[in-house]
PDB file of C-alpha atoms in Angstrom:
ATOM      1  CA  UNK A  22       0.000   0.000   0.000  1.00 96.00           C
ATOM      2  CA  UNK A  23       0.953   3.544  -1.054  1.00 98.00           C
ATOM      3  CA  UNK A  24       0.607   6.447   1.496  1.00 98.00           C
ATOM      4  CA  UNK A  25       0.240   9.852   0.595  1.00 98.00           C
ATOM      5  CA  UNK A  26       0.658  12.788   3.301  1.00 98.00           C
ATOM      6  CA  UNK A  27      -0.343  15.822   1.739  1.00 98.00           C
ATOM      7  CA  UNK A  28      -0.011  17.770   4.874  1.00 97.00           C
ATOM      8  CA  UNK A  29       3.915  17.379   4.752  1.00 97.00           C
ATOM      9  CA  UNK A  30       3.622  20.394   1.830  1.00 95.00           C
ATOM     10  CA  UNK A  31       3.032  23.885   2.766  1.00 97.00           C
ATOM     11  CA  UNK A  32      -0.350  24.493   0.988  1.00 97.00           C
ATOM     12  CA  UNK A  33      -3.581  26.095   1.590  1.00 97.00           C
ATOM     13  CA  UNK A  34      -4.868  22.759   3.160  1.00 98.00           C
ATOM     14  CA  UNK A  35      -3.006  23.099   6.514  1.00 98.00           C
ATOM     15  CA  UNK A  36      -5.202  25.804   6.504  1.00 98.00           C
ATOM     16  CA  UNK A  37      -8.320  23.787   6.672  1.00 98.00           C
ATOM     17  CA  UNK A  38      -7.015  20.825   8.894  1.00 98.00           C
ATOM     18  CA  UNK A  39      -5.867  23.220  10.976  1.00 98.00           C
ATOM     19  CA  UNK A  40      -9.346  25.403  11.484  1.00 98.00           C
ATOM     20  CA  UNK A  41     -11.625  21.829  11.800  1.00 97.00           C
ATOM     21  CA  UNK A  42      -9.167  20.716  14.709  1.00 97.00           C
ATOM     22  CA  UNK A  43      -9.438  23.994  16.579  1.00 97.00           C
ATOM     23  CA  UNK A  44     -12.092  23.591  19.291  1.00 96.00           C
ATOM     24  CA  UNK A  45     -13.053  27.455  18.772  1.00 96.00           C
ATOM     25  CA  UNK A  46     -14.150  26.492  15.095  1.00 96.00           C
ATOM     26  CA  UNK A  47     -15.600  23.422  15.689  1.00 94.00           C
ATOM     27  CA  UNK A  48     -19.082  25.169  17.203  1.00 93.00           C
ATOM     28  CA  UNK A  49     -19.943  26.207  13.846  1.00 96.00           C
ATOM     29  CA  UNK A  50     -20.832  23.391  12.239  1.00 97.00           C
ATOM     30  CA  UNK A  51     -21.610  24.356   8.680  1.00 97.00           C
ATOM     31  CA  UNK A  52     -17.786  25.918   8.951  1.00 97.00           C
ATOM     32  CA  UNK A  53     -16.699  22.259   9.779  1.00 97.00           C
ATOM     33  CA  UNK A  54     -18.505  21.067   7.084  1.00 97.00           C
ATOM     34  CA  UNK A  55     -17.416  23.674   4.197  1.00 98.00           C
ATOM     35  CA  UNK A  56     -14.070  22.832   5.471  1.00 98.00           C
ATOM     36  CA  UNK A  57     -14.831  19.270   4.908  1.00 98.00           C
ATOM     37  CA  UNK A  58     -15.673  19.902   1.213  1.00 98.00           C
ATOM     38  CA  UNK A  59     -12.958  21.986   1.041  1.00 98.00           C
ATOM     39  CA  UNK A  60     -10.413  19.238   1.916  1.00 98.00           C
ATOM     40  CA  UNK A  61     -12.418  16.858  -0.479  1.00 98.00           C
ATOM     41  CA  UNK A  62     -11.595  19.019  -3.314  1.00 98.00           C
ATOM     42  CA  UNK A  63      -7.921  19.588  -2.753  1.00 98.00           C
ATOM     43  CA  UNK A  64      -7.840  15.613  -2.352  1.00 98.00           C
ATOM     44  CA  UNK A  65      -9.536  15.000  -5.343  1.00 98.00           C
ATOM     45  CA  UNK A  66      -7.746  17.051  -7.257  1.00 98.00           C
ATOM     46  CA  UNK A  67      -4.301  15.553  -6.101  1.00 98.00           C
ATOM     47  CA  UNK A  68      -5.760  12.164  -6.894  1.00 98.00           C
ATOM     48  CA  UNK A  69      -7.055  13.157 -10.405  1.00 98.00           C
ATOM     49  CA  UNK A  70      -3.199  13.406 -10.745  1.00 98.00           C
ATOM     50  CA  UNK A  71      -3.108   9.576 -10.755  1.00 98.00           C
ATOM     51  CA  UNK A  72      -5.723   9.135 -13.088  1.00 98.00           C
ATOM     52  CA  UNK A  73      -5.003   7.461 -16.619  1.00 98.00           C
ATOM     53  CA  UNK A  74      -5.952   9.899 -19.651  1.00 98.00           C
ATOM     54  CA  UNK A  75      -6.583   9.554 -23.195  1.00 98.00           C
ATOM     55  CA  UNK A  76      -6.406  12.710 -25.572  1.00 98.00           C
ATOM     56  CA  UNK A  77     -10.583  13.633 -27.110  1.00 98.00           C
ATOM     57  CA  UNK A  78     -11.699  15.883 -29.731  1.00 98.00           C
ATOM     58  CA  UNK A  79     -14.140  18.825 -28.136  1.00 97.00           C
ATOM     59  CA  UNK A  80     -16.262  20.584 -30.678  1.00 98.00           C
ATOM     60  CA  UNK A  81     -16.026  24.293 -30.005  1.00 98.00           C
ATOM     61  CA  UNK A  82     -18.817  27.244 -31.752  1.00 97.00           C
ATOM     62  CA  UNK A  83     -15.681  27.132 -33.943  1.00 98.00           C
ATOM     63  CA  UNK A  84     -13.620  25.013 -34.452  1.00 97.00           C
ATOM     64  CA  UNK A  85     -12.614  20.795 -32.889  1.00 98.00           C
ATOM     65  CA  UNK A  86     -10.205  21.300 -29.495  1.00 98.00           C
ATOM     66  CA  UNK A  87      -8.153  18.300 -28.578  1.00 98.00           C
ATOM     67  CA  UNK A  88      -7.850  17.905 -24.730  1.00 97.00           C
ATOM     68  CA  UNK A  89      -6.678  15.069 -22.549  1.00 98.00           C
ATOM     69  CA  UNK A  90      -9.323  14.301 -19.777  1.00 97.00           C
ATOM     70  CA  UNK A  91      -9.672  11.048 -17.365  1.00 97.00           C
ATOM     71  CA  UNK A  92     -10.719   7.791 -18.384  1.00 97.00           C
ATOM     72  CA  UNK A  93     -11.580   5.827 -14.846  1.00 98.00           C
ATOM     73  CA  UNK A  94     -14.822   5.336 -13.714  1.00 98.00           C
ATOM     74  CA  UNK A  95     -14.814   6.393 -10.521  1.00 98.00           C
ATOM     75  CA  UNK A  96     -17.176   5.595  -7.407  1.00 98.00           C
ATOM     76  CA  UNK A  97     -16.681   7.763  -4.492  1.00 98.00           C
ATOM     77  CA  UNK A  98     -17.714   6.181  -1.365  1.00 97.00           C
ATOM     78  CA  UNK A  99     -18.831   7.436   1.923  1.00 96.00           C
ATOM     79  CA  UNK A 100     -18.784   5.759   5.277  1.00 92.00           C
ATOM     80  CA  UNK A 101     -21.835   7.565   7.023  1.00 88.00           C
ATOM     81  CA  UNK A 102     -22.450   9.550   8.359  1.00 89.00           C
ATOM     82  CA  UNK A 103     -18.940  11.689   9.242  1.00 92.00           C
ATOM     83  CA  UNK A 104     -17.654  11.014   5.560  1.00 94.00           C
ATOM     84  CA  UNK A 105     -20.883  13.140   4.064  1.00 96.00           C
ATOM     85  CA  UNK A 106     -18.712  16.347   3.660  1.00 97.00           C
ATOM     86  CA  UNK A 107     -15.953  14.758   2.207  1.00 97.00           C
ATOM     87  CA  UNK A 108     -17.741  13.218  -0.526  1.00 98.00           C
ATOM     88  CA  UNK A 109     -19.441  16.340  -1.557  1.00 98.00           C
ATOM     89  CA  UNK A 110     -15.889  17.863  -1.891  1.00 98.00           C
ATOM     90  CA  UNK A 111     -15.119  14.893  -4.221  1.00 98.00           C
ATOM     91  CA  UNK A 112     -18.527  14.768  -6.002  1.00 98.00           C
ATOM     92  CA  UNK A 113     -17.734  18.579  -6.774  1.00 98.00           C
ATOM     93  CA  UNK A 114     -14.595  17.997  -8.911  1.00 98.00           C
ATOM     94  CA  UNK A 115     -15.459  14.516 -10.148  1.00 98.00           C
ATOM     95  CA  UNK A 116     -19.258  15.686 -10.980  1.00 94.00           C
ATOM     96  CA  UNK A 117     -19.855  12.463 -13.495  1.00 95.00           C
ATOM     97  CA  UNK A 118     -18.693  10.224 -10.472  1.00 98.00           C
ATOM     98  CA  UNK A 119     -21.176   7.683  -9.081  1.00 98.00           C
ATOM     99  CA  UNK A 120     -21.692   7.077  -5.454  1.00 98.00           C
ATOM    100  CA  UNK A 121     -21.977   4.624  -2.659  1.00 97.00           C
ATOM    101  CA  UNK A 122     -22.489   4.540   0.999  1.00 95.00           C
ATOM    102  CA  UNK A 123     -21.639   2.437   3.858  1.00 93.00           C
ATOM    103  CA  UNK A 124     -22.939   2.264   7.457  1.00 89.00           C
ATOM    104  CA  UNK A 125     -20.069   0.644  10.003  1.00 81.00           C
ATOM    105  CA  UNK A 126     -19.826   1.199  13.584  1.00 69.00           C
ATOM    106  CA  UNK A 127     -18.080   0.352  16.802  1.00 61.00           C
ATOM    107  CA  UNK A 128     -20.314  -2.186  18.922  1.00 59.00           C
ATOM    108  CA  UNK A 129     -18.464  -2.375  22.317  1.00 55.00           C
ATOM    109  CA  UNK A 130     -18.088  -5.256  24.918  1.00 51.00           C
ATOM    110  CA  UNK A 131     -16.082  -5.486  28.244  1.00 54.00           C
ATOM    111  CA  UNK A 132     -13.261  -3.235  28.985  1.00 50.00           C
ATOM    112  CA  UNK A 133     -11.615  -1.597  25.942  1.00 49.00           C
ATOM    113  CA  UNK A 134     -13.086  -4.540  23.458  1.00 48.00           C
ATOM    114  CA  UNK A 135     -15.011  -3.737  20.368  1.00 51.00           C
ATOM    115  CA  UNK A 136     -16.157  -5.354  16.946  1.00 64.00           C
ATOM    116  CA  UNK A 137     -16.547  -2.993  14.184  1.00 70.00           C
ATOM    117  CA  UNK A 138     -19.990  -4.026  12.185  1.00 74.00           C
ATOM    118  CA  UNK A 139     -20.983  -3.061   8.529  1.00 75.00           C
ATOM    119  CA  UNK A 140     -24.621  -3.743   8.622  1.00 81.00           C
ATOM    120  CA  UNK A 141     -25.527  -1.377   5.318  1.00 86.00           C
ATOM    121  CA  UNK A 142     -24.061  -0.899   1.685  1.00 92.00           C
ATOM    122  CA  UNK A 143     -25.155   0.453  -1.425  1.00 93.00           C
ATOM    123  CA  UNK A 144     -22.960   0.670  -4.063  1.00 94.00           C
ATOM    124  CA  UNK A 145     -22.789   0.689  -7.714  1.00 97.00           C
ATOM    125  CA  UNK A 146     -20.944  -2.728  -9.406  1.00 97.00           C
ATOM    126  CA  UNK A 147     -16.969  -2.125  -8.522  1.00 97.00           C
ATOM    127  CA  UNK A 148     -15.181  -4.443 -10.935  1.00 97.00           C
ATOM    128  CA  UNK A 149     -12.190  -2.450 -12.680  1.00 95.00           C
ATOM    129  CA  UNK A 150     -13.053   0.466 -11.382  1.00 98.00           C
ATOM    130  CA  UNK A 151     -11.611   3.183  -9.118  1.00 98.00           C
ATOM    131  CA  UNK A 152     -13.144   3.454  -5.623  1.00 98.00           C
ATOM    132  CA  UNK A 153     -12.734   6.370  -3.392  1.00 98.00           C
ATOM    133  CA  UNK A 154     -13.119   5.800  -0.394  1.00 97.00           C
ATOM    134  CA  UNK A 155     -13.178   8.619   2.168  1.00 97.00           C
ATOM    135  CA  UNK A 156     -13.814   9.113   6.475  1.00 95.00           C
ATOM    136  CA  UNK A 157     -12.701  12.350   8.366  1.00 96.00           C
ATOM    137  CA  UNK A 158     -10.488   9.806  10.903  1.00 95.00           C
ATOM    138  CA  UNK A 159      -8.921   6.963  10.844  1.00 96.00           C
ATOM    139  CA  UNK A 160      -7.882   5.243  14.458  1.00 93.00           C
ATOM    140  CA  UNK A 161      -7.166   1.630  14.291  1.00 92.00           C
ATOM    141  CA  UNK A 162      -8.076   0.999  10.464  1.00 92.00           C
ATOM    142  CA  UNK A 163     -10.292  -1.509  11.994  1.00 89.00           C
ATOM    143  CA  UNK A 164     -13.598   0.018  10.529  1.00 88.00           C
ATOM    144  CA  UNK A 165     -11.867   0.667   6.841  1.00 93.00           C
ATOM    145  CA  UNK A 166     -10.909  -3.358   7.139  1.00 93.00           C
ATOM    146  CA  UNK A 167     -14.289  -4.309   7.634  1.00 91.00           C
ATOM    147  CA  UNK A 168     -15.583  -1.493   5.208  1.00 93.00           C
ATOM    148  CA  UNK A 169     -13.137  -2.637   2.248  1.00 95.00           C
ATOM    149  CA  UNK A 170     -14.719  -6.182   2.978  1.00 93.00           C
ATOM    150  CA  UNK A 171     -17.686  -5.097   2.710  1.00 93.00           C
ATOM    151  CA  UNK A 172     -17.678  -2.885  -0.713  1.00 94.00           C
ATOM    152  CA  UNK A 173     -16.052  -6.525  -2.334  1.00 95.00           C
ATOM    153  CA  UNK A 174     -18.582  -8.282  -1.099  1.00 93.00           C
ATOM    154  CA  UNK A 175     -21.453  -6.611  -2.392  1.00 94.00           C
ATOM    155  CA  UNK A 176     -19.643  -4.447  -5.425  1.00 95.00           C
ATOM    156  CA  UNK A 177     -16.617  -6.688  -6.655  1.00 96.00           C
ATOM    157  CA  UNK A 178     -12.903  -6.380  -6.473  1.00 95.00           C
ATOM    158  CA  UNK A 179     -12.429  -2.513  -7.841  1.00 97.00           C
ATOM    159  CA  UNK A 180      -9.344  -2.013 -10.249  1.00 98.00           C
ATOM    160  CA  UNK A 181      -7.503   0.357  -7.583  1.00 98.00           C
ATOM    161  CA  UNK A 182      -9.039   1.618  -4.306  1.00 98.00           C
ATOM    162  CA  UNK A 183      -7.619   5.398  -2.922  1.00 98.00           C
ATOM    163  CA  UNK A 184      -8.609   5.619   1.158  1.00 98.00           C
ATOM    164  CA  UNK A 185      -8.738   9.586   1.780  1.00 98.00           C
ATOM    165  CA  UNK A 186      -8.604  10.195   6.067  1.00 98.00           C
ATOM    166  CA  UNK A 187      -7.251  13.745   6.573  1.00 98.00           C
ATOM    167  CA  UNK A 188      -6.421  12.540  10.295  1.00 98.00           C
ATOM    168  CA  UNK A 189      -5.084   9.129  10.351  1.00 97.00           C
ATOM    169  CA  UNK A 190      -2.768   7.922  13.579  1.00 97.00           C
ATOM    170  CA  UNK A 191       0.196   6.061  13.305  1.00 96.00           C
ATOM    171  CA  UNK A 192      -0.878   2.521  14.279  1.00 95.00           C
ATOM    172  CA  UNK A 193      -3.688   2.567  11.685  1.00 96.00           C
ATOM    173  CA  UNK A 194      -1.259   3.699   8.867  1.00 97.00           C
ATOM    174  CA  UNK A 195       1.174   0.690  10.255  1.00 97.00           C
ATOM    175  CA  UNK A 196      -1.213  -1.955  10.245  1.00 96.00           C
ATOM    176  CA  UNK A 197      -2.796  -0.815   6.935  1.00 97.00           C
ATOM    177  CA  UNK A 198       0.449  -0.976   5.400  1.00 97.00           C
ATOM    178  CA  UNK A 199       0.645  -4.579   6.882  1.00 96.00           C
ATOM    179  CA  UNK A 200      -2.651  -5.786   5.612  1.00 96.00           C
ATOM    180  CA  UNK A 201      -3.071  -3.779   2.215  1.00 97.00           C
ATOM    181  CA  UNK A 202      -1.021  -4.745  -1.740  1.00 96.00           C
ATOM    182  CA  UNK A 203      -0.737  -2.351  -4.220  1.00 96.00           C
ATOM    183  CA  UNK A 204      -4.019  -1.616  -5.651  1.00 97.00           C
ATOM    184  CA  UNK A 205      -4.480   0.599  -2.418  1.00 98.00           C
ATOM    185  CA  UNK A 206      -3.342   4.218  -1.875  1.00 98.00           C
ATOM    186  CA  UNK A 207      -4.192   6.038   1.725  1.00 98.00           C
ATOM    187  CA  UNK A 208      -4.232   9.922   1.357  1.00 98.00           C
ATOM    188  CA  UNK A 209      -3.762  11.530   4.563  1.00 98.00           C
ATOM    189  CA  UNK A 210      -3.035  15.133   5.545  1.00 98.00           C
ATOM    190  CA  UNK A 211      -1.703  14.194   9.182  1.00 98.00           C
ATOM    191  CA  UNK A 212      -0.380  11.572  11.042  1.00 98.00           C
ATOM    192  CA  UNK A 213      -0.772  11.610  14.748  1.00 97.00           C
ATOM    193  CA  UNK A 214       1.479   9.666  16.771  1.00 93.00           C
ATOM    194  CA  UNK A 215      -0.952   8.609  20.231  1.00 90.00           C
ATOM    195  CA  UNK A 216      -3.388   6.726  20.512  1.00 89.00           C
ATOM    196  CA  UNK A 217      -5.621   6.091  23.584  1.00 87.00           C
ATOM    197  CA  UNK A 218      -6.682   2.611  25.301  1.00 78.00           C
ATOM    198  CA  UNK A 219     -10.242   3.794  24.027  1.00 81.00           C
ATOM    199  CA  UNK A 220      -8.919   4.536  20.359  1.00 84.00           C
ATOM    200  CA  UNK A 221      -8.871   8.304  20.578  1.00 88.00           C
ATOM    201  CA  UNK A 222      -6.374  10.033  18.386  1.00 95.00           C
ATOM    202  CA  UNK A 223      -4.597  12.499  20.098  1.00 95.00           C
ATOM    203  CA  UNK A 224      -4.628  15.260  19.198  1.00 96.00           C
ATOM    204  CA  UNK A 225      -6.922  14.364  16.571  1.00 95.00           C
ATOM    205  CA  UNK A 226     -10.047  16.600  16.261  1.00 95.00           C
ATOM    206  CA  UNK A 227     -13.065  14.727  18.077  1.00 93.00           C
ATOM    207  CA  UNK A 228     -16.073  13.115  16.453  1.00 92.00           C
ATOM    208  CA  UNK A 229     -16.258  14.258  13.133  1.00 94.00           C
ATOM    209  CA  UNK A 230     -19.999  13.281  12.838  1.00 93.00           C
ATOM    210  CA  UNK A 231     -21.447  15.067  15.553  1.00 94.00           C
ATOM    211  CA  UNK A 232     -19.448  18.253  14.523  1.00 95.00           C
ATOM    212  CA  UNK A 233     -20.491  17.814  11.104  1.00 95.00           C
ATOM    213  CA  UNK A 234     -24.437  17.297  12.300  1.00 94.00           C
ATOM    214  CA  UNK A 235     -24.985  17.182  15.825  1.00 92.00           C
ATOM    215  CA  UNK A 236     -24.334  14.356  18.340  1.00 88.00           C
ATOM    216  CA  UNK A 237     -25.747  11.747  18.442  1.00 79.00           C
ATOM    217  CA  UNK A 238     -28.605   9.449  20.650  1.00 71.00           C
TER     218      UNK A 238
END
């Protein structure tokens, strides 16, 4: 697996992490969530860097331009409901994109134990393919596991699959790298080194979910 830390360049998107981790900024939540789209586009358009392109003839009121544009089919794919923002970033630069959407979450036991479930998909067919997947966080990499799982199981195996978390931690990224061949990239704009007994990234940013829409029951 391939990992790409955008946040080691100085560009306008340090900006952005930067204003969604600061606790001031977080109370305004449609802030949080322009940021969000914000960082979607900058990712996409790093990504669209990767793409493969083929050179087509544009009829202009004049004349028959020749301009190189992509040739994937992309699917950009949201785990719900804190990846929301981030696909709308995505779905802004790649606008002839399809979609999919994936409900996972943590269901706890005794102690510090917990078994991430995927218990909804909907997805467009995945076979050769580029997926895009994107969530705000990642922590242990245990949900995107069981959410890769679950996109082959009910889409196919996709030709190459690009895993955007702006705020990854360490351990994830290491056992990711571990786990994952080369038909995976994992964009990231930080890397945090600590994480918690519960699985907190520190200093992360907090739930990305509730500050994009509000806690939670």
């Amino acid at each position: 697996m391939k990992v790409v830390n955008l946040g080691e360049n100085n560009t306008v998107l340090n900006s952005f992490i930067a204003e969604i981790r600061d606790v001031r900024i977080q109370k305004d939540r449609l802030r949080f969530r322009t940021n969000m789209e914000r960082i979607g586009a900058i990712f996409a358009y790093e990504i669209s860097k990767t793409l493969t392109y083929s050179e087509k003839e544009v009829n202009t009121p004049l004349g028959v331009a020749k301009v190189s544009t992509p040739d994937n089919t992309l699917v950009i794919a949201a785990i719900l409901r804190a990846g929301l923002p981030l696909q709308e970033g995505f779905l802004s630069v790649f606008d002839h994109a399809e979609s999919a959407f994936l409900a996972t979450f943590r269901k706890s036991g005794k102690g510090d134990y917990f078994k991430v479930r995927a218990d909804y998909c909907t997805c467009p067919p995945l076979e050769g393919k580029t997926v895009i997947l994107v969530d705000p966080l990642l922590a242990t990499g245990a949900s995107m596991e069981v959410t890769l799982q679950k996109l082959e199981e009910e889409g196919g195996q996709a030709a190459h699959t690009h895993m955007v978390c702006p705020i990854a931690s360490r351990y994830a990224v290491d056992q990711l790298c571990q786990k994952l061949d080369s038909t995976y990239t994992l964009w990231v704009a930080a890397i945090d080194e600590e994480l918690t007994s519960h699985n907190y990234i520190i200093p992360g940013m907090g739930d990305a979910g509730d500050l994009a829409f509000g806690e939670k029951l």
